[in-house]
Short mmCIF file of N, CA and C and ligand atoms in Angstrom, two decimals:
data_model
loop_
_atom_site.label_atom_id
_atom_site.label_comp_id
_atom_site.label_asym_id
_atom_site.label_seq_id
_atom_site.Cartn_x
_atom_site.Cartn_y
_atom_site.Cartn_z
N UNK A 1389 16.19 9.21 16.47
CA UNK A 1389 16.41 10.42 17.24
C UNK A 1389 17.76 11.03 16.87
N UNK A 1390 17.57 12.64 16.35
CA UNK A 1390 19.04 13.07 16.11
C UNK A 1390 18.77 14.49 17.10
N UNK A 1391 20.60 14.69 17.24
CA UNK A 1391 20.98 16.12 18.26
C UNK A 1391 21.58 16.86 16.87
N UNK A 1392 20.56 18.14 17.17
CA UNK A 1392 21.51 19.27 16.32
C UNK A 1392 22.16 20.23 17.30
N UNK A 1393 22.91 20.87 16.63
CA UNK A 1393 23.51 22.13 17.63
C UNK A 1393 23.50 23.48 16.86
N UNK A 1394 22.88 24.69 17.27
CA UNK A 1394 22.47 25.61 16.30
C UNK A 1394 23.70 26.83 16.88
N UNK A 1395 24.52 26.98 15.86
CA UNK A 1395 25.99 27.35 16.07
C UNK A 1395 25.79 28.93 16.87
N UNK A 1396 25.17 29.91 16.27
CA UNK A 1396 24.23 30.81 15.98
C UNK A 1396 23.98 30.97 17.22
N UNK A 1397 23.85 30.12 18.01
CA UNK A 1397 23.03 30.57 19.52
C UNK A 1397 24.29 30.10 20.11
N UNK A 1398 24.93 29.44 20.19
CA UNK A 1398 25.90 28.27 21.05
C UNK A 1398 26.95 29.86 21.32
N UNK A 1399 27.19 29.64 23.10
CA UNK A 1399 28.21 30.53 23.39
C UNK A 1399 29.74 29.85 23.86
N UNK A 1400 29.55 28.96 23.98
CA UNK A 1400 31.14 28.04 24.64
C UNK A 1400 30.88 27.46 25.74
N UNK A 1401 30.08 27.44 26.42
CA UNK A 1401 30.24 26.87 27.61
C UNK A 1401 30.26 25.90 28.34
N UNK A 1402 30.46 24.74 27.07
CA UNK A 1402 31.02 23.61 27.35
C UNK A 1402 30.24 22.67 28.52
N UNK A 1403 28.92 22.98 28.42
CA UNK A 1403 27.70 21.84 29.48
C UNK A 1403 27.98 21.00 28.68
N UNK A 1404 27.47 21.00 27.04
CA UNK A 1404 27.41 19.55 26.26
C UNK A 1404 28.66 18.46 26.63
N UNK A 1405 29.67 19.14 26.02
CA UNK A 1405 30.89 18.24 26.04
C UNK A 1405 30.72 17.51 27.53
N UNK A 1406 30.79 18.52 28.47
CA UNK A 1406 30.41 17.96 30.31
C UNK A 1406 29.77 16.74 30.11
N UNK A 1407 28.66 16.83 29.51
CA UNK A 1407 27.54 16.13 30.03
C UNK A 1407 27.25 14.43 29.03
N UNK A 1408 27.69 14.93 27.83
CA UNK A 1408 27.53 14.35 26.74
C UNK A 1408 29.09 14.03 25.95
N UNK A 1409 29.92 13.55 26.36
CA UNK A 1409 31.03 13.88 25.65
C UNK A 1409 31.24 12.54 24.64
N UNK A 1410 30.20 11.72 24.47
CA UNK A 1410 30.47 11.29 23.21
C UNK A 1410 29.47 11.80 22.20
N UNK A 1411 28.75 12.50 22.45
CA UNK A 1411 28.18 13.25 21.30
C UNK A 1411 28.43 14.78 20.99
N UNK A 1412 29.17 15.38 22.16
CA UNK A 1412 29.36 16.66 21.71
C UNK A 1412 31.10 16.72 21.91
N UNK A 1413 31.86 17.72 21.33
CA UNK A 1413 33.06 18.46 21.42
C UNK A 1413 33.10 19.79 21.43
N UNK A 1414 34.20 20.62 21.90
CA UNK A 1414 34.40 22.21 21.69
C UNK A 1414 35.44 22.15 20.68
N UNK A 1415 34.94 23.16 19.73
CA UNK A 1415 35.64 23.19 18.42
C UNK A 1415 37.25 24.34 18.45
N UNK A 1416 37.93 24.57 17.38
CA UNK A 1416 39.24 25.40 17.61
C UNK A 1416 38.58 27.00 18.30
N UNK A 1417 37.13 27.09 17.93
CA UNK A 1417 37.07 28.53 18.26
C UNK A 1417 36.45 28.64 19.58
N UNK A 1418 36.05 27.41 20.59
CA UNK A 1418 35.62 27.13 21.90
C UNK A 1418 33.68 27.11 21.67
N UNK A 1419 33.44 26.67 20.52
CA UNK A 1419 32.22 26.54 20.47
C UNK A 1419 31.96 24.93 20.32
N UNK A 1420 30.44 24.54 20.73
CA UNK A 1420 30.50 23.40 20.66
C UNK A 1420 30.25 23.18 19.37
N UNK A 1421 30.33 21.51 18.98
CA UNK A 1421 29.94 20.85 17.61
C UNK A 1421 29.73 19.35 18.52
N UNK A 1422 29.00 18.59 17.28
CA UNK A 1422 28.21 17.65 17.61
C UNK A 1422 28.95 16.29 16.51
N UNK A 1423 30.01 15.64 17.47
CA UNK A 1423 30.54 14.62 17.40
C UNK A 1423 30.62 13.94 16.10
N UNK A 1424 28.85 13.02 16.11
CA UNK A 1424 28.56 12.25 15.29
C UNK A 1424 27.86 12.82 14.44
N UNK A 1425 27.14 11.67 13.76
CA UNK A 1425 26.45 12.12 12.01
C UNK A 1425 25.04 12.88 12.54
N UNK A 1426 24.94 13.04 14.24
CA UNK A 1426 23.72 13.84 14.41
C UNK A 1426 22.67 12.68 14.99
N UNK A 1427 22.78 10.54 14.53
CA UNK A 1427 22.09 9.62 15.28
C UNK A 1427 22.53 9.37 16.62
N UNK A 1428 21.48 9.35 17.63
CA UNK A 1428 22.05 9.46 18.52
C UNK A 1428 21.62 7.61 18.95
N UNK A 1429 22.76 6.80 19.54
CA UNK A 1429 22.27 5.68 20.14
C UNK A 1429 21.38 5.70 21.15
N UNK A 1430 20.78 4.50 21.15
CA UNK A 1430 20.68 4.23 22.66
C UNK A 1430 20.62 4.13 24.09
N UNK A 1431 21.91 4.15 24.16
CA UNK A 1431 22.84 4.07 25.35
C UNK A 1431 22.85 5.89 25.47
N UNK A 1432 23.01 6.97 24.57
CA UNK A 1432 23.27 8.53 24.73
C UNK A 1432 22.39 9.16 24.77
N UNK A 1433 20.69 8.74 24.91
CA UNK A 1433 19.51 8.91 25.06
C UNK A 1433 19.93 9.95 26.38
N UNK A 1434 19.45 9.70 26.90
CA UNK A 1434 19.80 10.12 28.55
C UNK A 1434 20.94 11.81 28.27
N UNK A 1435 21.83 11.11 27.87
CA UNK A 1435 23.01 12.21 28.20
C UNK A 1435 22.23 13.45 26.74
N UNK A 1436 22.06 13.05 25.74
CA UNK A 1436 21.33 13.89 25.11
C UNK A 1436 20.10 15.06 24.99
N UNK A 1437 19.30 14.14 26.17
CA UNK A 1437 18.43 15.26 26.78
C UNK A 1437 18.79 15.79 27.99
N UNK A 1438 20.02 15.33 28.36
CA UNK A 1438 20.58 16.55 29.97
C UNK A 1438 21.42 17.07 28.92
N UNK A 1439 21.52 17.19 27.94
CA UNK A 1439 22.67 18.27 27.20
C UNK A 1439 21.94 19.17 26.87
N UNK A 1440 20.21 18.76 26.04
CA UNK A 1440 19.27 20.00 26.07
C UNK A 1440 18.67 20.61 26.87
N UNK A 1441 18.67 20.02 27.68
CA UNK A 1441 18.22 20.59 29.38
C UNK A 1441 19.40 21.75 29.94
N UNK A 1442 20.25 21.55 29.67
CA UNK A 1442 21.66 22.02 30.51
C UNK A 1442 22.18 22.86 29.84
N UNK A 1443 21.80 23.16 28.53
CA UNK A 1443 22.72 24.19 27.02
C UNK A 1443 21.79 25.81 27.58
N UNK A 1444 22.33 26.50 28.18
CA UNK A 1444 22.02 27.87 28.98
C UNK A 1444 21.87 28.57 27.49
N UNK A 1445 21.88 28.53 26.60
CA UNK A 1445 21.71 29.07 25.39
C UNK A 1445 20.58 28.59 24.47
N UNK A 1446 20.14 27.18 25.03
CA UNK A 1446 19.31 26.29 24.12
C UNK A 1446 19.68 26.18 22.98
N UNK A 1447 20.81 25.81 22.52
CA UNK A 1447 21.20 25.59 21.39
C UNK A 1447 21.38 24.08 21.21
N UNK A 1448 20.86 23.25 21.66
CA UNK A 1448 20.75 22.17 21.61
C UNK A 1448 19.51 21.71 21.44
N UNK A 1449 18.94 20.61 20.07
CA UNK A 1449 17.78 20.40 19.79
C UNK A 1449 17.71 19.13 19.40
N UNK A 1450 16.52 18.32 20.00
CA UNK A 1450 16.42 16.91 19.45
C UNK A 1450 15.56 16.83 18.50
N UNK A 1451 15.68 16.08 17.61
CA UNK A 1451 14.33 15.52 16.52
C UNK A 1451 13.88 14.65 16.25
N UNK A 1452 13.24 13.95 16.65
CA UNK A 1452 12.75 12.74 16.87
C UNK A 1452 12.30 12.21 15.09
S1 SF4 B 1057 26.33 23.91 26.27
FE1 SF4 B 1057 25.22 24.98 24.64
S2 SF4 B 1057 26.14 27.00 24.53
FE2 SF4 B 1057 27.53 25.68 25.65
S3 SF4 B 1057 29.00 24.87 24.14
FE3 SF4 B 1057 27.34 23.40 24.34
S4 SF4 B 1057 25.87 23.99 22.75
FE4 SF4 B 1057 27.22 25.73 23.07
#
């Protein structure tokens, strides 16, 4: 399972980082970016799909 983040849609509003903050960050320009190499563990299952649930932009996508 990987998280992408589609820059393009992403407005700043910082749910991911909230929700998910070991897989997401806000970058120098207040947009998010996505931590790791995009695998998501285990344990970030959970926080990964309340980050796609919660991204008011849907810029957050899983791929199984
Ligand atoms: S919650 Fe969505 S729109 Fe907001 S920073 Fe994260 S990816 Fe971007």
């Amino acid at each position: 399972m990987r998280v992408e983040l589609d820059v393009a849609r992403c407005q700043g509003h910082a749910r991911c980082l909230a929700l998910a903050p070991s897989l997401f960050d806000i970058d120098d320009d207040g947009f998010g970016r996505v931590l790791i190499d995009g695998e998501v563990g285990t344990s970030d299952i959970e926080a990964a799909k309340s980050a796609v649930i919660n991204c008011p932009e849907g810029a957050i996508l899983i791929v199984e």
